[in-house]
Each structure stands twice: as structure tokens, then as C-alpha cells.
PDB file of C-alpha atoms in Angstrom:
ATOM      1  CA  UNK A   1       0.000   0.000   0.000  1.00 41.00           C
ATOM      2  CA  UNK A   2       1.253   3.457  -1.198  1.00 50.00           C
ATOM      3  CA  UNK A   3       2.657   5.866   1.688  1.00 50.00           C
ATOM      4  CA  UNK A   4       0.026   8.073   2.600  1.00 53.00           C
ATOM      5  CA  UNK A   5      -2.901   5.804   1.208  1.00 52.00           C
ATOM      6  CA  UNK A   6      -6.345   6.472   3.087  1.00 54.00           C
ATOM      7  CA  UNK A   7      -8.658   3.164   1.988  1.00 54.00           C
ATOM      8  CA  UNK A   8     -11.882   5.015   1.010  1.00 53.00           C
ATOM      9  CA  UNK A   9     -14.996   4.836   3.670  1.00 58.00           C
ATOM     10  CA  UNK A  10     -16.408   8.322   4.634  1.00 76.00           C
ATOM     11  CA  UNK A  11     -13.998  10.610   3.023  1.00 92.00           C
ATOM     12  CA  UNK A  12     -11.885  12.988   5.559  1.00 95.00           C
ATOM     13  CA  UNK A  13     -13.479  16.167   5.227  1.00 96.00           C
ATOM     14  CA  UNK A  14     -10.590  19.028   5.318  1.00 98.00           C
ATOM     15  CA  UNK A  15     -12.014  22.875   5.330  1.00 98.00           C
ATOM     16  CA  UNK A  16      -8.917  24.909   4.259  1.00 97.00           C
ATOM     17  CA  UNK A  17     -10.448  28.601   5.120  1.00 97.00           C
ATOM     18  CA  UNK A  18      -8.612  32.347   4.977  1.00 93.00           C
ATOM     19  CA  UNK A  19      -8.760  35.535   3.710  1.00 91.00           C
ATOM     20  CA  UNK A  20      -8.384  36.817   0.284  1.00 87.00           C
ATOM     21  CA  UNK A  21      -4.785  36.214  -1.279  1.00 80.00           C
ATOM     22  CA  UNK A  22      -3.732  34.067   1.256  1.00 87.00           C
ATOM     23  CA  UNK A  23      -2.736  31.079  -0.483  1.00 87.00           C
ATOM     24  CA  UNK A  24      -6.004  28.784   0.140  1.00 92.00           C
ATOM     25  CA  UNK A  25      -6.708  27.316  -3.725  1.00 91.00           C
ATOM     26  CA  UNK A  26      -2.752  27.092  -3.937  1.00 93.00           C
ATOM     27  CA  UNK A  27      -2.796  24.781  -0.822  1.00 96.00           C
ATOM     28  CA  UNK A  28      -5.545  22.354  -1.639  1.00 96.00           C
ATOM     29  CA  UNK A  29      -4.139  22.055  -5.119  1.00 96.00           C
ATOM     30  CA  UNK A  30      -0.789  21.232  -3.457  1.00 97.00           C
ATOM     31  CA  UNK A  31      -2.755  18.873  -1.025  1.00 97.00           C
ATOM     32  CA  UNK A  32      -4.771  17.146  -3.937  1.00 97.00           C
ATOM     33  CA  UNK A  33      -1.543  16.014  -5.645  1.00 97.00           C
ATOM     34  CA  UNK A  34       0.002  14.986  -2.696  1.00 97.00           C
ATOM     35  CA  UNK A  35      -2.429  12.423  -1.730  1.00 97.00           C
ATOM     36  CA  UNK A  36      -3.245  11.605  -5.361  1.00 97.00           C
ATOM     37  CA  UNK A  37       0.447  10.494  -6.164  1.00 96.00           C
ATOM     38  CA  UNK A  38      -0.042   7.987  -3.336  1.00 95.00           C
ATOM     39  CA  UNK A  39      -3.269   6.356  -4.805  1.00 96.00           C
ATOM     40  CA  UNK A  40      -6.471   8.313  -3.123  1.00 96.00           C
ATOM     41  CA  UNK A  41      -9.056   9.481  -4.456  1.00 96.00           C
ATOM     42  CA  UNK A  42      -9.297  13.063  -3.239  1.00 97.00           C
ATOM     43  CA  UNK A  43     -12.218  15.518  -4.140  1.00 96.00           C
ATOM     44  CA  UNK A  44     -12.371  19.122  -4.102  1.00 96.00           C
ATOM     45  CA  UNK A  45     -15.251  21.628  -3.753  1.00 94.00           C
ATOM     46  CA  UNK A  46     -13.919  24.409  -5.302  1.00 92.00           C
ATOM     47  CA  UNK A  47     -14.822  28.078  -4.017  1.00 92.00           C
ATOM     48  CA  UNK A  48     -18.158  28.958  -5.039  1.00 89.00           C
ATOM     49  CA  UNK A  49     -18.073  32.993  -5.042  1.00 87.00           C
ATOM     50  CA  UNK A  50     -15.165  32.916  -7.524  1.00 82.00           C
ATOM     51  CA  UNK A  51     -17.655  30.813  -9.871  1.00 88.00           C
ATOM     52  CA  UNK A  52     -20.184  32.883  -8.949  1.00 87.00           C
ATOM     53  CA  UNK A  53     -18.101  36.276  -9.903  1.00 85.00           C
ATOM     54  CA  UNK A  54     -16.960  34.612 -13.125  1.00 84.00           C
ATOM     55  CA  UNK A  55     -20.251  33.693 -14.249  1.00 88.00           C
ATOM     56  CA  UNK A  56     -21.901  37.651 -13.624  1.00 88.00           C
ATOM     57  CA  UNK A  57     -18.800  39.705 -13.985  1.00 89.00           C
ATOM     58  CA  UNK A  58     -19.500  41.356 -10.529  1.00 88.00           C
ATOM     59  CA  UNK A  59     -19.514  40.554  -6.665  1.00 86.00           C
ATOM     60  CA  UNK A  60     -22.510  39.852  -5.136  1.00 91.00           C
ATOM     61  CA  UNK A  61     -25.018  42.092  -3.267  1.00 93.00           C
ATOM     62  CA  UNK A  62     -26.152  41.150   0.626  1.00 94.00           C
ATOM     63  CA  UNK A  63     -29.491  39.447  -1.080  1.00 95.00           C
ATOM     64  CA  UNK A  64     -26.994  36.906  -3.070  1.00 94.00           C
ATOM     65  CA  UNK A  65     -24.506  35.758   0.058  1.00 95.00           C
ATOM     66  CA  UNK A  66     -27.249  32.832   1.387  1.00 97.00           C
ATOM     67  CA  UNK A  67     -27.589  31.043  -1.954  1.00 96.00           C
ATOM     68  CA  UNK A  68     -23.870  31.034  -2.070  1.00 95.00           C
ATOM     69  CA  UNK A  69     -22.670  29.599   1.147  1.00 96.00           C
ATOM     70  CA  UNK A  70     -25.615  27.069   0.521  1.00 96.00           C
ATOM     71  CA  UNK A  71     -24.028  25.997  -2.751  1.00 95.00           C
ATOM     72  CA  UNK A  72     -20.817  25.845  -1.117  1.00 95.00           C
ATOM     73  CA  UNK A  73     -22.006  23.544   1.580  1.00 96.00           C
ATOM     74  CA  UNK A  74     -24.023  21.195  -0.832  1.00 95.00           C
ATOM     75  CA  UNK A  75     -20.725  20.839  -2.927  1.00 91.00           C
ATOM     76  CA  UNK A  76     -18.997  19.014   0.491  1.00 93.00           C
ATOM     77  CA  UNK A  77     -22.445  17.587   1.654  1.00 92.00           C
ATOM     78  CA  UNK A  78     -22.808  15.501  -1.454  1.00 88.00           C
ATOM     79  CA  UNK A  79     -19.665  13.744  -1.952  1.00 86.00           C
ATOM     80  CA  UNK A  80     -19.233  10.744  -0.461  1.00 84.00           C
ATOM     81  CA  UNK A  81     -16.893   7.895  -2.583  1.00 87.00           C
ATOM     82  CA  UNK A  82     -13.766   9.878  -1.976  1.00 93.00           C
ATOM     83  CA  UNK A  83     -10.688   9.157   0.555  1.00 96.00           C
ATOM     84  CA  UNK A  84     -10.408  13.008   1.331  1.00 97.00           C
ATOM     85  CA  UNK A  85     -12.859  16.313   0.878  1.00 97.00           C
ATOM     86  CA  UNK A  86     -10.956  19.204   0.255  1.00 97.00           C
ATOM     87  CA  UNK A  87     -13.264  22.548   0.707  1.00 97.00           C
ATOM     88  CA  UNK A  88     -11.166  25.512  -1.086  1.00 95.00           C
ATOM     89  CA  UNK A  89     -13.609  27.510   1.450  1.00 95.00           C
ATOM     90  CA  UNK A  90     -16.467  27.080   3.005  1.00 97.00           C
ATOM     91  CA  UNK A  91     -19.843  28.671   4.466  1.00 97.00           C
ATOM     92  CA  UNK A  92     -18.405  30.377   6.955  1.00 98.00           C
ATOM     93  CA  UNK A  93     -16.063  32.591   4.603  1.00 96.00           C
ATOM     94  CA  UNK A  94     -19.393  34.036   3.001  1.00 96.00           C
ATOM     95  CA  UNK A  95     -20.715  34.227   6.348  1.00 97.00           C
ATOM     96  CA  UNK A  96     -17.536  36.581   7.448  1.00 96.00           C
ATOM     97  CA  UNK A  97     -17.664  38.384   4.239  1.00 94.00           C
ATOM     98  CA  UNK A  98     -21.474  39.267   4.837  1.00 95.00           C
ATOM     99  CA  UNK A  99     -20.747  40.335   8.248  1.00 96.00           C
ATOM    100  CA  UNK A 100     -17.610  42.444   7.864  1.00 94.00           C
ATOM    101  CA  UNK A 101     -18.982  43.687   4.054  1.00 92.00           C
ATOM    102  CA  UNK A 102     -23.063  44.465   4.627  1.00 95.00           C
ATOM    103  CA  UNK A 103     -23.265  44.229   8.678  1.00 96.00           C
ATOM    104  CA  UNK A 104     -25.223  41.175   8.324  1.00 97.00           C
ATOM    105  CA  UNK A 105     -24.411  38.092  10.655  1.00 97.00           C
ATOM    106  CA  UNK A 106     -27.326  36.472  10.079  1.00 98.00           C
ATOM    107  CA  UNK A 107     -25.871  33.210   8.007  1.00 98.00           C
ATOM    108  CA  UNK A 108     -23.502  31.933  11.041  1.00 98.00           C
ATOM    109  CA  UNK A 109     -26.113  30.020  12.316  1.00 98.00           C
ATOM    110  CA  UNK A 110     -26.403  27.983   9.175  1.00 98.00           C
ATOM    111  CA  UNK A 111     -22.740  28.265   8.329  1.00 98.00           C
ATOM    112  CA  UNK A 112     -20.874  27.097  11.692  1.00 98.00           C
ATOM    113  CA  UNK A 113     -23.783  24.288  11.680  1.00 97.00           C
ATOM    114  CA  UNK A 114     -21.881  23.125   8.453  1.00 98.00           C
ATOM    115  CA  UNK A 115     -18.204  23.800   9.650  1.00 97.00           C
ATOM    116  CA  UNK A 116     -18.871  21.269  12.076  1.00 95.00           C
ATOM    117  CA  UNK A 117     -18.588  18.463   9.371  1.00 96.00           C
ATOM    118  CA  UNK A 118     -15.103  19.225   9.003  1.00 97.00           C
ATOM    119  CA  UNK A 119     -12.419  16.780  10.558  1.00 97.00           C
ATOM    120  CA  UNK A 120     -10.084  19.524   9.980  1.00 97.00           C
ATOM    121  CA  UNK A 121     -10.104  23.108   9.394  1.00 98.00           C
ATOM    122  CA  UNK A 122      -6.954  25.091   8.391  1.00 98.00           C
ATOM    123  CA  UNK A 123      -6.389  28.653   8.749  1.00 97.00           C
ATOM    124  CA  UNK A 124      -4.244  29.744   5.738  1.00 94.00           C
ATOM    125  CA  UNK A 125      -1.670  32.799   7.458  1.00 92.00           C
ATOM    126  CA  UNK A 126      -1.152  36.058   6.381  1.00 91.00           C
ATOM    127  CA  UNK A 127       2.749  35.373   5.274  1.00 84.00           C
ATOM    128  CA  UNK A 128       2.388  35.601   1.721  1.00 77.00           C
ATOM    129  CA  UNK A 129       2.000  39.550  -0.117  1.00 77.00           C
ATOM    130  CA  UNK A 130      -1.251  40.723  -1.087  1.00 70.00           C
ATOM    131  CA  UNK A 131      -1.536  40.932  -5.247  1.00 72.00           C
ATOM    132  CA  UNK A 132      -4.445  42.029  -6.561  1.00 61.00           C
ATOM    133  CA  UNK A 133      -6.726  39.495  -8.453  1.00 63.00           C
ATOM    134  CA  UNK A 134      -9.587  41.211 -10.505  1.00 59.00           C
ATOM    135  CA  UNK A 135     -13.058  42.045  -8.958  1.00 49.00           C
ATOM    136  CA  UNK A 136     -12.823  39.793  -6.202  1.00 52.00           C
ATOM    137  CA  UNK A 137     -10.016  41.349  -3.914  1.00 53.00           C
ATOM    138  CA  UNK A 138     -10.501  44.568  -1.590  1.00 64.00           C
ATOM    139  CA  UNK A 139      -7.501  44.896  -0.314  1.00 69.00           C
ATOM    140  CA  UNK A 140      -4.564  44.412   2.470  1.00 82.00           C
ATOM    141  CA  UNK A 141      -6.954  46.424   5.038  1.00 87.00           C
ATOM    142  CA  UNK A 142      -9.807  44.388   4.558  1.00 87.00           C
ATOM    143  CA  UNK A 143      -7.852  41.134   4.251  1.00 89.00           C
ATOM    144  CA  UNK A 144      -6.713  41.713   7.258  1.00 92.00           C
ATOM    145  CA  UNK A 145     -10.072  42.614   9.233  1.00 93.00           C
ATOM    146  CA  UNK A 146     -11.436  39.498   7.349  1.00 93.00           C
ATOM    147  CA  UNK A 147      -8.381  37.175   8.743  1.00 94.00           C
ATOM    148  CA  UNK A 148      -9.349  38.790  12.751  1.00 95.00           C
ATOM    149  CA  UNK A 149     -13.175  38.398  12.119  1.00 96.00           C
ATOM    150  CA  UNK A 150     -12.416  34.728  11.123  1.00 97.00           C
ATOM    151  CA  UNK A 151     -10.077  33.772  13.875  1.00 96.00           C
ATOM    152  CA  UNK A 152     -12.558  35.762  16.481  1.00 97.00           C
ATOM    153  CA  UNK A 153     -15.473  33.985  15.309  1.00 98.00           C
ATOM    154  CA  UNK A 154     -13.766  30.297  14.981  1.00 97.00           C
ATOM    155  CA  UNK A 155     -12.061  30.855  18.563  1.00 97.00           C
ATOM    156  CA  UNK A 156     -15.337  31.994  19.841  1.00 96.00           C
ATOM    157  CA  UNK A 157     -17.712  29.222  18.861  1.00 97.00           C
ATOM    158  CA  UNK A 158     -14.748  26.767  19.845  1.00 96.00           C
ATOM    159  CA  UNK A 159     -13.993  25.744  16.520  1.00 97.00           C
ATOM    160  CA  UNK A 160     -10.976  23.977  16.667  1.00 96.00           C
ATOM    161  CA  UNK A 161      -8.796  25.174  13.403  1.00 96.00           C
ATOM    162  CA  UNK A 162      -4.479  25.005  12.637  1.00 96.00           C
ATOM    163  CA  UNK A 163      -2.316  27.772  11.163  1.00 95.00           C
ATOM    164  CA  UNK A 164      -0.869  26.934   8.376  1.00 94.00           C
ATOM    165  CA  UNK A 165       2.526  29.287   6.981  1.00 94.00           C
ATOM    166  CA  UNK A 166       5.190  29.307   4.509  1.00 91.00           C
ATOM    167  CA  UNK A 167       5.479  29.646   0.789  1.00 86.00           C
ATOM    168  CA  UNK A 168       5.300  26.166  -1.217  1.00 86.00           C
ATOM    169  CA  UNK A 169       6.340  22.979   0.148  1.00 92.00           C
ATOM    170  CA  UNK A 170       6.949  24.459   3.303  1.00 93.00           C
ATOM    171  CA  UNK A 171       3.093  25.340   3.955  1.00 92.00           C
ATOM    172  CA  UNK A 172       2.418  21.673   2.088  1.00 96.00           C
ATOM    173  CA  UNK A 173       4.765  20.817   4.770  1.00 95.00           C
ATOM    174  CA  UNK A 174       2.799  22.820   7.560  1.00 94.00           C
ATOM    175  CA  UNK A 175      -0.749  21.217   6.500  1.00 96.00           C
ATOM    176  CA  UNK A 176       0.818  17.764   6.320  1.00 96.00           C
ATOM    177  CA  UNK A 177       2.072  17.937   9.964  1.00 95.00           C
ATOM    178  CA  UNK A 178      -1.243  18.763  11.220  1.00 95.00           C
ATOM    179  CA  UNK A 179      -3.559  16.425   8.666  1.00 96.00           C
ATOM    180  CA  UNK A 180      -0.581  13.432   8.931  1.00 91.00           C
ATOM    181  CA  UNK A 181       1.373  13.805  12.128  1.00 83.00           C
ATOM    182  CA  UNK A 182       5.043  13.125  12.104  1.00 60.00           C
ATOM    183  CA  UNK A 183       4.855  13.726   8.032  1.00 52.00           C
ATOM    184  CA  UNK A 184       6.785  17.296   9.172  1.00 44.00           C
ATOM    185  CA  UNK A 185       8.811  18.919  11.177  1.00 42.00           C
ATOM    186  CA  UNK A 186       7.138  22.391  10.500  1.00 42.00           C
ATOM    187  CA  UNK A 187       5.487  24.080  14.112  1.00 41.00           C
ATOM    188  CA  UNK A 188       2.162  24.989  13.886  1.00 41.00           C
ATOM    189  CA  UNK A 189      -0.297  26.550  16.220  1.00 38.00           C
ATOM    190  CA  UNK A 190      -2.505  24.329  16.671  1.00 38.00           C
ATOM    191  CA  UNK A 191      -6.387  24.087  17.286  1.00 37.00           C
ATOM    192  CA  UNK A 192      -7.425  27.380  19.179  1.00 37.00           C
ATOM    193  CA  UNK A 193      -5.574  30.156  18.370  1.00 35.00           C
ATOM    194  CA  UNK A 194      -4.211  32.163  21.403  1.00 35.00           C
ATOM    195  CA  UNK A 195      -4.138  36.103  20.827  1.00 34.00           C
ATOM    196  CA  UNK A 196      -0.107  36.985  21.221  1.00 35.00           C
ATOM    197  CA  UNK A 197      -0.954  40.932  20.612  1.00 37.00           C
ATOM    198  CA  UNK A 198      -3.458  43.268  19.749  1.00 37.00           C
ATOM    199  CA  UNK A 199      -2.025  43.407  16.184  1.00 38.00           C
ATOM    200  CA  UNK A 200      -1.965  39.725  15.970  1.00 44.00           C
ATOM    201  CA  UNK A 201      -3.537  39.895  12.158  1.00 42.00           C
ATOM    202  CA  UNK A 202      -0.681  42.130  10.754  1.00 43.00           C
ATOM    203  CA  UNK A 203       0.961  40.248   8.247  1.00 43.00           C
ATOM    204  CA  UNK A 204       4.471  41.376   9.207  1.00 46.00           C
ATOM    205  CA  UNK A 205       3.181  40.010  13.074  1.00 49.00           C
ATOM    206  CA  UNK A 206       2.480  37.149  11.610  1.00 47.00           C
ATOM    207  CA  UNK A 207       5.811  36.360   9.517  1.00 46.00           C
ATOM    208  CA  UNK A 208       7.749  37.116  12.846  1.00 47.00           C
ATOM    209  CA  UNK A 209       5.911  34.733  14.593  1.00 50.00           C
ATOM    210  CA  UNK A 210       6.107  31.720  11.864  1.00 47.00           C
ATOM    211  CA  UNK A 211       9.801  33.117  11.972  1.00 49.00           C
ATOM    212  CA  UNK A 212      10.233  32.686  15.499  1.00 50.00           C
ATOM    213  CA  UNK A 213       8.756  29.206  15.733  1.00 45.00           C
ATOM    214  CA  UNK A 214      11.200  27.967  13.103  1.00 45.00           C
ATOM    215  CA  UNK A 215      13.900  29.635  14.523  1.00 47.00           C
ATOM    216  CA  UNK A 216      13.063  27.091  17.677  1.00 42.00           C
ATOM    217  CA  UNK A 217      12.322  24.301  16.169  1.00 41.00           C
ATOM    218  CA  UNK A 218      15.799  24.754  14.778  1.00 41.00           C
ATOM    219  CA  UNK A 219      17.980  25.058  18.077  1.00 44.00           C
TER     220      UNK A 219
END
């Protein structure tokens, strides 16, 4: 049997969640591969709003968020003959983005009800530069408010979630230690996220901090 190989029951449902331009798609394509050169069978549900936006040339009003993060959570509802679930987002993303966008917190109810399907859920950092990417980015401020919202929110309704840095195979590297223990040597935070400092969703905060954890890991 292949390294890595996960015999196919009820696939292991991964939720790899973050804001804008923080490496999410990157790390569940780097994630597919990884566990389809060893033989699974890996599904993804890819991000919804980005089909969405492609398909009406615009972001969506408050009105349009619900049918959205429904789609998105039918998309990893449905699939069931797979060895892993990768969600390139989920509910709760739209549910963030309604909240910190329109003022409107009324989908968390639905969408932490489906983040609770989730054997993992993986917090992509804010290590890597913002680039702009069309109609659906806003920005470094609001990718930042959108990365504290998250973390607040996940801590709050004890979510359990990982960090994930780096650039490449080291964040492959950082999701492999959490999802297959042992598989890396890369620290993570793990599960719920403990506030170092009030700035704690500044990017350059955050590169220290991955910085500093390698820097002991190394000693």
C-alpha cells in the first residue's frame, strides 16, 4: 500500500479557510496532488463565489450571500466515494464576508452548523503579499479585518482550526504535519488560536511569529 494511502470509507473532510490572497486554492491544489500520487481518491469543492463572480462579472449584493454559502455547503455535503474532501472555502467565509462587508451576521447560524462536518479546518496565514486578483479582492486592510473576524469567530464558537505558513512545500509541509502527524517537522499553532498581541492579524506580526517558531524548532 502506497505511503500516505487512506482506503476510502467516509472521506476525511478538510475545510482549508482564509482571507483573500492568502494562499487557500494554492494549498488544496498542493494537497490534492500529494495524496493523489499515493493512490487516493481526493475531491475538491472548489470556491463557489469565484464561480459565482466569473459567471456575472461582478460581486454579489447582501441578497446573493445565502444562496452562495448554501451551494458551497451542498458541494462538500454531497460527496461521499472519496478518501479526502478538500473545501477551497467554506460557508463560513461568506458568512464573514457578509458580516464584515453588509453588517449582516445572520448566516452563522447555518454556516458554523456546516463547519462542524469538518475533521479539519486550516487557517491559511497572512505570510504571503497581497496581489491584486480582478473584482474579487478589496484589499490588504480588509484582508486583514477578514483574517481577525475569522479567527474571532472560529475561537469563539470553539472551533478547533491550525495555522498553516510558509510559501510552497513548506506550507504543504505545515498542512501535512497537522492532517498526517510526524509527516513534518514544521510548528504549527494548533487548534485554538491564542491572541499573542493586539495586532496579531498584521501580516508582518504574523511572519515574525512563523519566523520565530522555526527559529526554535531549529535550536
Amino acid at each position: 500500500m502506497p505511503p500516505g494511502y487512506r482506503p476510502m470509507a467516509q472521506p476525511l473532510k478538510i475545510a482549508v479557510l482564509g482571507a483573500e490572497c492568502s494562499g487557500k486554492s494554492s494549498l488544496v491544489t498542493a494537497l490534492q496532488a500529494h495524496w493523489q500520487a499515493r493512490g487516493a481518491t481526493v475531491v475538491v469543492a472548489q470556491e463557489m463565489l469565484r464561480q459565482w463572480c466569473d459567471q456575472h462579472k461582478r460581486t454579489p449584493m447582501a441578497h446573493e450571500q445565502k444562496a452562495i454559502a448554501q451551494a458551497q455547503a451542498q458541494l462538500a455535503e454531497n460527496t461521499t466515494d472519496a478518501d479526502y474532501l478538500l473545501a477551497d472555502t467554506s460557508p463560513l467565509m461568506t458568512a464573514i464576508y457578509s458580516d464584515v462587508l453588509f453588517q449582516d451576521p445572520s448566516l452563522y447560524p447555518f454556516a458554523l452548523s456546516h463547519q462542524r462536518i469538518y475533521q479539519h479546518t486550516l487557517v491559511a496565514g497572512l505570510d504571503l503579499p497581497w496581489q491584486a486578483d480582478g473584482i474579487q479582492r478589496d484589499g490588504p486592510a480588509m484582508r486583514e479585518r477578514v483574517d481577525a473576524r475569522l479567527r474571532e469567530v472560529l475561537q469563539r464558537e470553539g472551533v478547533g482550526f491550525s495555522m498553516v505558513y510558509g510559501q510552497g512545500p513548506q506550507r504543504l509541509a505545515g498542512a501535512l504535519a497537522v492532517l498526517e502527524p510526524g509527516a513534518s517537522t514544521v510548528p504549527q499553532t494548533r487548534s485554538k488560536w491564542r491572541w499573542l498581541c493586539d495586532k496579531c492579524s498584521d501580516a508582518d506580526c504574523e511572519h515574525r511569529l512563523f519566523s520565530d517558531l522555526q527559529a526554535t524548532a531549529m535550536r
